[in-house]
Amino acid sequence: MGNVLVWVIWILAALACVGSGVAVISFTNPFYSALALIGNLASLAVLFLLASAEFVAAAQILVYAGAVMVMFLFVIAYLGGRADAPFAGGPQWLQLGSFVSGAAIMIAVIVALVTKANDGLSSSADISRSFGSPAEIGRLFLTDHLLAFEITSIVLLVAAVGGVVLALKTEAESEAESEAS
Amino acid sequence: MTFPNLLLSSGANGEPWWIAIVKAFIVINLVLVTFAYLTLAERKIMGRMQLRYGPNRAGPYGLLQPIADLVKLIRKESFFPAAAIDVLYIFAPFLAAFTALCTFSVIPYGPGWEINGYQINGYVADLPIALLLIFAIGSLGIYGFILGGWASDSKYALLGSMRTCAQLVSYEVALALSVLGVVMMSRSLSLVDIVQAQADSTWYILPQFVGFVVFLVAGTAETARAPFDLPEAEQELVAGYHTEYGGMRFGLFSMSEYINLITLSALCVTLFIGGWHGPWFPGPIWFVIKLFVLLFLFIWVRTTMPRLRYDQLMRFGWKVLLPVATLNAVITATLVVAI
């Protein structure tokens, strides 16, 4: 009975994921697109939960659906959610190109799935209890993936400093502002 | 216990699944009753502190006042502004109330019992990421407030929701950092484990006093209560994000704010004041006593402190509270590793 429940939740979450993904690109109002993106991230988190990756699921909700998307909505609500005209279509070759590249990615995914499905994707039952737990992820970050972890932290620091620098007014700008007022 | 296992097994720690459902039902209703009487207690206590009586007409000592309020809110006409976006306008209070009620599920309130051969756990769900879950659901709850303010299509509501959003996002960082010390000392994100760790050593309010104070201050801001009730400053904004709401839709918003306060106090009890542990009385009674003390503290602060200015609020959050919380986390990390 429980197994059926897992399938039902998986199908619902997967449908919600695809549906909200389509909604993100088809709404003309950016506010609704942002809302659909939140729904997309939340349904992805459910898929992570089903894959026993609780920490990733919680981080997904907390960081992306929670913090990052709040900023998106904040800006859109302040600027006023003006509806933009939907993409009216560029030149003919652009549409053809996007279709071909989309199909190419699709084929690559299918080929990868078919060739790997026999061994790599088998759902073995020998996942340890600690898999996906915060402690296990922390251990991996500080042992096997230390370099990537540290490089990411430097990139984030650079981004934070860059944000401060961008927000700082130069002397010329603040002088011009005080003269104007 | 991982999530697929939770679905596959009959329940956690040998507890039949239907007991978990019954418990969830009881806990939700107890939280709702606490909310109803918290509003009465707040009005009574504030009244006494301001040298007046507070509500005392409905029933003996005004004890039926919450019921009267509920009946009034439900029977009011549920209108909405003509310019409002109706789907989001109706959906927003539900989102706020749902996320507020959800979070109580991971708070432990007792040691667990065995009655008639059935195992009954002292919590609705024990997750290895319980603490993260509370913050994650709390961050989703913000959307209820933003959507409500935006969908009302009113400048007061929009400004109120912008303020709510900016304040909640700012203080969420300090709130999350303030509990980091507790997590490092107990080496777990599961609230059940954290309570157990405090029973084995000492209540974390002693070694983590700085974290406790930061948690209380950031929590006051997180629940938008005085002196941090800028999002609802009557003099400037009429009422904040729920300006255009009336009837039970307003009631749901108000309910979610009070339930967030209750959950936050319960979380504080769990993280810093030993959870349900205490001498003589059974666990749930100690839990409720500690919860009520904290709730009284919040009401007391509300009657005592004047409201901050908006720039003071932001400066305090980012330049005082956040550095203190960070320093506390770093020092705790050093000590935990050293000892």
Coordinates of C-alpha atoms in Angstrom, one line a residue:
Chain A
M1 CA 0.0 0.0 0.0
G2 CA 2.9 2.3 0.9
N3 CA 4.6 1.6 -2.4
V4 CA 1.5 2.8 -4.3
L5 CA 1.5 5.9 -2.2
V6 CA 5.1 6.6 -3.2
W7 CA 4.1 6.2 -6.9
V8 CA 1.1 8.5 -6.5
I9 CA 3.1 11.2 -4.9
W10 CA 5.9 10.8 -7.5
I11 CA 3.4 11.2 -10.4
L12 CA 1.7 14.1 -8.8
A13 CA 5.0 15.9 -8.1
A14 CA 6.3 15.2 -11.5
L15 CA 3.2 16.5 -13.2
A16 CA 3.2 19.6 -11.0
C17 CA 6.9 20.1 -11.9
V18 CA 6.3 19.9 -15.6
G19 CA 3.1 21.9 -15.4
S20 CA 4.6 24.7 -13.4
G21 CA 7.6 24.7 -15.7
V22 CA 5.4 25.3 -18.7
A23 CA 3.5 27.9 -16.8
V24 CA 6.7 29.8 -16.0
I25 CA 7.4 30.4 -19.7
S26 CA 3.8 30.9 -20.8
F27 CA 2.4 33.5 -18.4
T28 CA 2.7 37.1 -19.7
N29 CA 2.6 38.6 -16.3
P30 CA 6.0 38.3 -14.6
F31 CA 4.4 38.0 -11.2
Y32 CA 2.5 34.9 -12.2
S33 CA 5.7 33.5 -13.8
A34 CA 7.5 34.0 -10.5
L35 CA 4.7 32.2 -8.6
A36 CA 4.8 29.3 -11.0
L37 CA 8.6 29.1 -10.5
I38 CA 8.0 28.8 -6.8
G39 CA 5.6 26.0 -7.5
N40 CA 8.2 24.4 -9.7
L41 CA 10.9 24.6 -7.0
A42 CA 8.5 23.2 -4.4
S43 CA 7.5 20.2 -6.5
L44 CA 11.2 19.5 -7.2
A45 CA 11.7 19.5 -3.5
V46 CA 9.1 16.7 -3.2
L47 CA 11.0 14.7 -5.8
F48 CA 14.2 15.2 -3.8
L49 CA 12.3 13.9 -0.7
L50 CA 11.3 10.8 -2.6
A51 CA 14.9 10.2 -3.5
S52 CA 15.8 10.2 0.3
A53 CA 17.6 13.6 -0.1
E54 CA 15.9 15.4 2.8
F55 CA 18.6 17.9 3.3
V56 CA 18.6 18.9 -0.3
A57 CA 14.9 19.2 -0.3
A58 CA 14.8 21.4 2.7
A59 CA 17.6 23.6 1.4
Q60 CA 15.8 23.8 -2.0
I61 CA 12.7 25.2 -0.2
L62 CA 14.6 27.4 2.2
V63 CA 17.1 29.0 -0.2
Y64 CA 15.5 29.0 -3.6
A65 CA 11.7 28.8 -3.0
G66 CA 12.0 30.9 0.2
A67 CA 14.8 33.5 0.0
V68 CA 15.6 33.9 -3.7
M69 CA 12.1 33.9 -5.0
V70 CA 11.0 36.4 -2.3
M71 CA 13.5 38.9 -3.8
F72 CA 12.1 38.2 -7.3
L73 CA 8.5 38.9 -6.1
F74 CA 9.7 41.9 -4.2
V75 CA 11.2 43.5 -7.2
I76 CA 8.3 42.6 -9.5
A77 CA 5.7 43.9 -7.1
Y78 CA 7.6 47.2 -6.6
L79 CA 8.1 47.7 -10.3
G80 CA 4.4 46.8 -11.0
G81 CA 3.7 43.5 -12.7
R82 CA 3.2 44.9 -16.2
A83 CA 2.2 42.3 -18.6
D84 CA 4.7 42.0 -21.4
A85 CA 3.8 41.0 -24.9
P86 CA 4.4 37.3 -25.3
F87 CA 7.3 36.3 -27.5
A88 CA 5.9 37.1 -30.9
G89 CA 8.5 34.9 -32.7
G90 CA 11.7 36.0 -34.3
P91 CA 13.0 35.0 -37.7
Q92 CA 12.0 31.7 -39.1
W93 CA 15.5 30.1 -38.6
L94 CA 15.4 31.1 -34.9
Q95 CA 12.3 29.1 -34.2
L96 CA 13.7 26.2 -36.2
G97 CA 17.0 26.3 -34.3
S98 CA 15.3 26.4 -30.9
F99 CA 13.2 23.4 -31.9
V100 CA 16.2 21.4 -33.2
S101 CA 18.3 22.2 -30.1
G102 CA 15.4 21.2 -27.8
A103 CA 15.0 18.0 -29.6
A104 CA 18.7 17.3 -29.5
I105 CA 18.8 17.7 -25.7
M106 CA 15.7 15.4 -25.4
I107 CA 17.4 12.7 -27.5
A108 CA 20.6 13.0 -25.5
V109 CA 18.6 12.5 -22.3
I110 CA 16.7 9.5 -23.7
V111 CA 19.9 7.9 -24.9
A112 CA 21.6 8.5 -21.6
L113 CA 18.6 7.0 -19.8
V114 CA 18.3 3.9 -22.0
T115 CA 22.1 3.1 -21.9
K116 CA 22.4 3.7 -18.2
A117 CA 19.1 2.3 -17.0
N118 CA 20.3 -1.3 -16.7
D119 CA 23.0 -0.6 -14.1
G120 CA 23.3 3.0 -13.0
L121 CA 19.7 3.8 -12.4
S122 CA 18.6 0.6 -10.7
S123 CA 17.0 1.4 -7.4
S124 CA 19.0 -0.7 -5.1
A125 CA 17.7 -1.2 -1.6
D126 CA 21.1 -0.9 0.0
I127 CA 20.9 2.9 0.5
S128 CA 22.3 3.4 4.0
R129 CA 20.2 5.2 6.6
S130 CA 22.5 8.1 6.7
F131 CA 22.2 8.8 3.0
G132 CA 21.2 12.3 2.4
S133 CA 21.3 13.3 6.0
P134 CA 22.8 16.6 7.0
A135 CA 25.7 14.9 8.8
E136 CA 26.6 12.8 5.7
I137 CA 26.4 15.8 3.4
G138 CA 28.6 17.8 5.7
R139 CA 31.2 15.0 5.8
L140 CA 31.3 14.8 2.0
F141 CA 31.6 18.6 1.7
L142 CA 34.6 18.6 4.0
T143 CA 36.3 15.4 2.7
D144 CA 35.6 14.3 -0.9
H145 CA 34.4 17.6 -2.3
L146 CA 36.4 20.0 -0.3
L147 CA 37.9 21.9 -3.3
A148 CA 34.5 22.4 -5.0
F149 CA 33.0 23.5 -1.7
E150 CA 35.8 26.1 -1.0
I151 CA 35.7 27.4 -4.6
T152 CA 32.0 27.9 -4.3
S153 CA 32.4 29.8 -1.1
I154 CA 34.9 32.1 -2.8
V155 CA 32.6 32.7 -5.7
L156 CA 29.8 33.6 -3.3
L157 CA 32.1 36.0 -1.4
V158 CA 33.1 37.6 -4.7
A159 CA 29.4 38.0 -5.6
A160 CA 28.6 39.5 -2.2
V161 CA 31.5 42.0 -2.5
G162 CA 30.4 42.8 -6.1
G163 CA 26.9 43.5 -4.9
V164 CA 28.2 46.0 -2.3
V165 CA 30.4 47.7 -4.9
L166 CA 27.6 48.0 -7.4
A167 CA 25.3 49.5 -4.8
L168 CA 27.9 52.0 -3.6
K169 CA 27.6 55.4 -5.1
T170 CA 30.7 56.9 -6.6
E171 CA 31.7 60.4 -5.4
A172 CA 30.8 62.0 -8.7
E173 CA 27.3 60.4 -8.5
S174 CA 26.6 61.6 -4.9
E175 CA 27.9 65.1 -5.8
A176 CA 25.6 65.3 -8.7
E177 CA 22.7 64.2 -6.5
S178 CA 23.4 66.8 -3.9
E179 CA 23.6 69.5 -6.5
A180 CA 20.3 68.5 -8.0
S181 CA 18.5 68.6 -4.7
Chain B
M1 CA 13.7 8.0 9.2
T2 CA 13.7 9.0 5.6
F3 CA 10.7 10.2 3.8
P4 CA 10.0 7.1 1.5
N5 CA 10.4 4.9 4.6
L6 CA 8.0 7.1 6.4
L7 CA 5.4 6.4 3.7
L8 CA 6.3 2.7 3.4
S9 CA 6.4 1.7 7.0
S10 CA 3.4 1.4 9.2
G11 CA 4.6 4.3 11.3
A12 CA 7.6 5.7 13.2
N13 CA 9.0 3.6 16.1
G14 CA 6.3 1.0 16.0
E15 CA 3.4 3.5 16.3
P16 CA 0.4 2.5 14.2
W17 CA -0.3 5.1 11.4
W18 CA -3.8 5.9 12.6
I19 CA -2.5 7.0 16.0
A20 CA -0.3 9.5 14.2
I21 CA -3.4 10.9 12.4
V22 CA -5.4 11.1 15.6
K23 CA -2.5 12.8 17.3
A24 CA -2.1 15.3 14.5
F25 CA -5.9 16.1 14.7
I26 CA -5.7 16.6 18.5
V27 CA -2.5 18.7 18.3
I28 CA -4.0 21.0 15.6
N29 CA -7.1 21.5 17.6
L30 CA -5.2 22.2 20.8
V31 CA -3.1 24.8 18.9
L32 CA -6.3 26.4 17.6
V33 CA -7.8 26.6 21.1
T34 CA -4.5 28.0 22.4
F35 CA -4.7 30.6 19.7
A36 CA -8.3 31.6 20.5
Y37 CA -7.5 32.0 24.2
L38 CA -4.2 33.7 23.6
T39 CA -6.1 36.5 21.9
L40 CA -8.3 36.8 25.0
A41 CA -5.3 36.5 27.4
E42 CA -3.4 39.2 25.4
R43 CA -6.4 41.6 25.6
K44 CA -6.9 40.9 29.3
I45 CA -3.2 41.2 30.2
M46 CA -2.7 44.3 28.1
G47 CA -5.9 45.8 29.6
R48 CA -4.6 45.2 33.2
M49 CA -1.2 46.6 32.3
Q50 CA -2.9 49.7 30.9
L51 CA -5.2 50.1 34.0
R52 CA -8.4 48.9 32.3
Y53 CA -10.4 45.7 32.4
G54 CA -10.2 44.3 28.9
P55 CA -13.1 42.2 27.5
N56 CA -15.4 41.1 30.3
R57 CA -18.9 41.0 28.8
A58 CA -19.1 37.7 26.9
G59 CA -19.5 35.0 29.5
P60 CA -17.9 34.9 33.0
Y61 CA -14.7 37.0 33.0
G62 CA -15.1 37.5 29.2
L63 CA -14.2 33.8 28.7
L64 CA -16.6 33.4 25.7
Q65 CA -15.1 36.4 23.9
P66 CA -13.0 34.3 21.4
I67 CA -16.1 32.3 20.5
A68 CA -18.0 35.6 20.0
D69 CA -15.2 36.9 17.8
L70 CA -15.2 33.7 15.8
V71 CA -18.9 33.8 15.2
K72 CA -18.7 37.4 14.2
L73 CA -15.9 36.8 11.7
I74 CA -17.5 33.9 10.1
R75 CA -20.9 35.6 9.7
K76 CA -19.5 38.7 8.1
E77 CA -20.0 39.2 4.4
S78 CA -16.9 38.0 2.5
F79 CA -16.4 40.8 0.0
F80 CA -13.4 41.7 -1.9
P81 CA -12.2 44.9 -3.7
A82 CA -13.3 45.2 -7.3
A83 CA -9.7 45.6 -8.5
A84 CA -8.4 42.7 -6.5
I85 CA -7.1 39.5 -8.3
D86 CA -9.6 37.2 -6.8
V87 CA -7.9 33.8 -7.0
L88 CA -4.7 35.0 -5.3
Y89 CA -6.7 37.2 -2.9
I90 CA -8.7 34.2 -1.7
F91 CA -5.7 31.8 -1.8
A92 CA -3.3 34.0 0.3
P93 CA -4.9 33.6 3.7
F94 CA -5.2 29.8 3.2
L95 CA -1.5 29.6 2.4
A96 CA -0.6 31.7 5.5
A97 CA -2.8 29.6 7.8
F98 CA -1.7 26.3 6.3
T99 CA 2.0 26.9 6.7
A100 CA 1.5 28.2 10.2
L101 CA -0.4 25.1 11.3
C102 CA 2.1 22.7 9.5
T103 CA 5.1 23.6 11.5
F104 CA 3.8 22.4 14.9
S105 CA 4.0 18.8 13.7
V106 CA 7.7 18.4 14.5
I107 CA 7.6 19.9 18.0
P108 CA 8.1 17.2 20.6
Y109 CA 5.8 17.6 23.7
G110 CA 6.4 14.4 25.7
P111 CA 8.5 11.3 26.2
G112 CA 6.1 8.9 24.5
W113 CA 3.8 6.4 26.2
E114 CA 2.5 2.9 25.9
I115 CA -1.3 2.6 26.4
N116 CA -3.1 -0.7 25.9
G117 CA -0.1 -2.1 24.1
Y118 CA 0.0 0.7 21.6
Q119 CA 3.1 2.8 21.3
I120 CA 2.3 6.5 21.3
N121 CA 5.2 8.9 20.5
G122 CA 5.5 12.3 22.1
Y123 CA 5.5 14.0 18.8
V124 CA 3.6 13.9 15.5
A125 CA 6.7 13.5 13.3
D126 CA 10.4 13.1 14.1
L127 CA 12.5 14.1 11.1
P128 CA 16.3 14.4 10.9
I129 CA 15.8 17.8 9.3
A130 CA 13.0 19.0 11.6
L131 CA 14.6 22.4 12.4
L132 CA 15.3 23.1 8.7
L133 CA 11.7 22.0 7.9
I134 CA 10.4 24.7 10.3
F135 CA 12.5 27.4 8.7
A136 CA 11.6 26.2 5.2
I137 CA 7.9 26.1 5.8
G138 CA 8.2 29.5 7.6
S139 CA 9.8 31.0 4.5
L140 CA 7.0 29.7 2.4
G141 CA 4.5 31.3 4.8
I142 CA 5.9 34.7 3.8
Y143 CA 4.3 34.3 0.4
G144 CA 0.8 34.4 2.0
F145 CA 1.6 37.9 3.2
I146 CA 3.1 39.0 -0.1
L147 CA 0.3 37.6 -2.2
G148 CA -2.4 39.0 0.1
G149 CA -0.8 42.5 -0.1
W150 CA -0.2 42.4 -3.9
A151 CA -3.5 40.8 -4.9
S152 CA -5.5 43.4 -2.9
D153 CA -4.4 46.1 -5.4
S154 CA -4.2 48.8 -2.7
K155 CA -1.2 50.9 -2.0
Y156 CA -1.5 50.5 1.8
A157 CA -1.7 46.7 1.5
L158 CA 1.2 46.6 -1.0
L159 CA 3.5 48.8 1.2
G160 CA 2.5 46.7 4.2
S161 CA 3.4 43.5 2.4
M162 CA 6.7 45.0 1.2
R163 CA 7.6 45.9 4.7
T164 CA 6.6 42.5 6.0
C165 CA 8.6 40.8 3.4
A166 CA 11.7 42.9 3.9
Q167 CA 11.6 42.5 7.7
L168 CA 10.9 38.8 7.7
V169 CA 13.7 38.1 5.2
S170 CA 16.2 40.3 7.2
Y171 CA 15.4 38.8 10.6
E172 CA 15.1 35.2 9.3
V173 CA 18.9 35.2 8.8
A174 CA 19.6 36.2 12.4
L175 CA 17.0 33.7 13.6
A176 CA 18.6 30.9 11.7
L177 CA 22.1 31.8 12.9
S178 CA 21.0 32.1 16.5
V179 CA 19.9 28.4 16.6
L180 CA 23.2 27.2 15.0
G181 CA 24.9 27.1 18.4
V182 CA 22.2 24.7 19.7
V183 CA 22.6 22.5 16.6
M184 CA 26.3 22.4 17.1
M185 CA 26.1 21.5 20.8
S186 CA 23.5 18.8 20.3
R187 CA 24.9 17.6 16.9
S188 CA 21.5 17.1 15.5
L189 CA 18.8 18.9 13.6
S190 CA 16.0 16.6 15.0
L191 CA 14.1 18.4 17.7
V192 CA 13.5 15.1 19.5
D193 CA 17.3 14.6 19.7
I194 CA 17.9 18.2 20.8
V195 CA 15.5 17.8 23.7
Q196 CA 17.2 14.5 24.6
A197 CA 20.6 16.2 24.5
Q198 CA 19.5 18.8 26.9
A199 CA 18.2 16.2 29.3
D200 CA 21.6 14.5 29.2
S201 CA 23.6 17.7 29.8
T202 CA 22.0 21.0 30.7
W203 CA 19.4 23.3 29.3
Y204 CA 20.9 25.3 26.4
I205 CA 19.7 28.6 27.8
L206 CA 22.8 28.6 30.0
P207 CA 25.6 28.0 27.5
Q208 CA 23.7 29.6 24.7
F209 CA 22.3 32.6 26.5
V210 CA 23.4 35.0 23.7
G211 CA 21.7 32.7 21.1
F212 CA 18.5 32.6 23.3
V213 CA 18.3 36.4 23.4
V214 CA 19.0 36.8 19.7
F215 CA 16.3 34.2 19.0
L216 CA 13.8 36.0 21.2
V217 CA 14.5 39.4 19.5
A218 CA 14.6 38.0 16.0
G219 CA 11.5 36.0 16.8
T220 CA 9.6 39.1 17.9
A221 CA 10.5 40.7 14.5
E222 CA 9.7 37.5 12.6
T223 CA 6.2 37.4 14.0
A224 CA 5.9 41.2 13.4
R225 CA 5.0 42.0 17.0
A226 CA 5.7 45.2 18.9
P227 CA 8.2 46.8 19.0
F228 CA 8.8 45.4 15.5
D229 CA 5.3 45.7 14.2
L230 CA 6.2 48.1 11.4
P231 CA 4.3 46.1 8.8
E232 CA 1.1 46.9 10.6
A233 CA 1.9 50.5 11.8
E234 CA -1.6 52.0 12.0
Q235 CA -0.5 55.6 11.8
E236 CA 1.2 55.1 8.5
L237 CA -0.3 52.1 6.8
V238 CA -3.9 51.6 8.1
A239 CA -3.3 47.9 8.8
G240 CA -0.6 46.5 6.6
Y241 CA -0.9 43.7 4.1
H242 CA -4.4 42.7 5.3
T243 CA -5.9 46.2 4.9
E244 CA -8.4 45.1 2.3
Y245 CA -9.4 41.9 4.0
G246 CA -12.4 41.3 6.2
G247 CA -14.4 38.5 7.8
M248 CA -12.8 35.1 8.2
R249 CA -10.2 35.8 5.5
F250 CA -8.8 38.4 7.8
G251 CA -9.4 36.0 10.6
L252 CA -7.1 33.4 8.9
F253 CA -4.3 36.0 8.5
S254 CA -4.7 37.0 12.2
M255 CA -4.8 33.3 13.2
S256 CA -1.6 32.5 11.2
E257 CA 0.2 35.4 13.0
Y258 CA -0.8 34.2 16.4
I259 CA 0.0 30.5 15.6
N260 CA 3.4 31.5 14.2
L261 CA 4.0 33.2 17.6
I262 CA 2.9 30.0 19.4
T263 CA 5.1 27.8 17.2
L264 CA 8.0 30.1 17.7
S265 CA 7.6 30.0 21.5
A266 CA 7.3 26.2 21.4
L267 CA 10.5 26.1 19.3
C268 CA 12.2 28.3 21.8
V269 CA 11.1 26.0 24.6
T270 CA 12.4 23.0 22.7
L271 CA 15.7 24.5 21.7
F272 CA 16.7 26.4 24.8
I273 CA 14.6 25.6 27.8
G274 CA 14.8 21.8 27.8
G275 CA 11.6 21.0 25.9
W276 CA 9.1 18.9 27.9
H277 CA 11.7 18.0 30.6
G278 CA 11.1 19.0 34.2
P279 CA 10.6 17.4 37.7
W280 CA 7.4 16.1 39.3
F281 CA 4.9 16.8 36.5
P282 CA 4.5 14.8 33.3
G283 CA 6.2 16.1 30.1
P284 CA 3.2 17.8 28.3
I285 CA 2.4 19.8 31.4
W286 CA 5.9 21.2 31.7
F287 CA 5.9 21.9 28.0
V288 CA 2.6 23.9 28.3
I289 CA 3.9 25.8 31.4
K290 CA 7.1 26.9 29.7
L291 CA 5.1 27.8 26.6
F292 CA 2.8 30.0 28.5
V293 CA 5.6 31.8 30.3
L294 CA 7.2 32.7 27.0
L295 CA 3.9 33.8 25.5
F296 CA 3.3 36.0 28.5
L297 CA 6.8 37.5 27.9
F298 CA 5.8 38.4 24.3
I299 CA 2.6 40.0 25.5
W300 CA 4.5 41.9 28.2
V301 CA 7.1 43.2 25.7
R302 CA 4.2 44.3 23.4
T303 CA 2.7 46.5 26.1
T304 CA 6.0 47.9 27.2
M305 CA 8.0 48.9 24.2
P306 CA 7.2 51.6 21.7
R307 CA 7.5 50.9 18.0
L308 CA 10.9 51.4 16.2
R309 CA 11.4 53.6 13.2
Y310 CA 11.8 51.7 9.9
D311 CA 15.5 52.6 9.4
Q312 CA 16.2 51.7 13.0
L313 CA 14.6 48.3 12.5
M314 CA 16.7 47.5 9.5
R315 CA 19.9 48.9 11.0
F316 CA 19.4 46.9 14.2
G317 CA 18.7 43.7 12.3
W318 CA 21.7 43.8 10.0
K319 CA 24.3 45.7 12.0
V320 CA 23.6 44.5 15.6
L321 CA 21.7 41.3 15.6
L322 CA 23.3 39.5 12.7
P323 CA 27.0 40.2 13.8
V324 CA 26.1 39.1 17.4
A325 CA 24.5 35.9 16.1
T326 CA 27.4 35.2 13.7
L327 CA 29.9 35.7 16.5
N328 CA 27.9 33.4 18.8
A329 CA 27.9 30.7 16.2
V330 CA 31.7 31.0 15.5
I331 CA 32.6 31.0 19.2
T332 CA 30.3 28.0 19.9
A333 CA 31.9 26.1 16.9
T334 CA 35.4 26.8 18.3
L335 CA 34.4 25.7 21.8
V336 CA 32.6 22.6 20.6
V337 CA 35.6 21.5 18.6
A338 CA 38.1 22.4 21.4
I339 CA 36.3 20.6 24.2

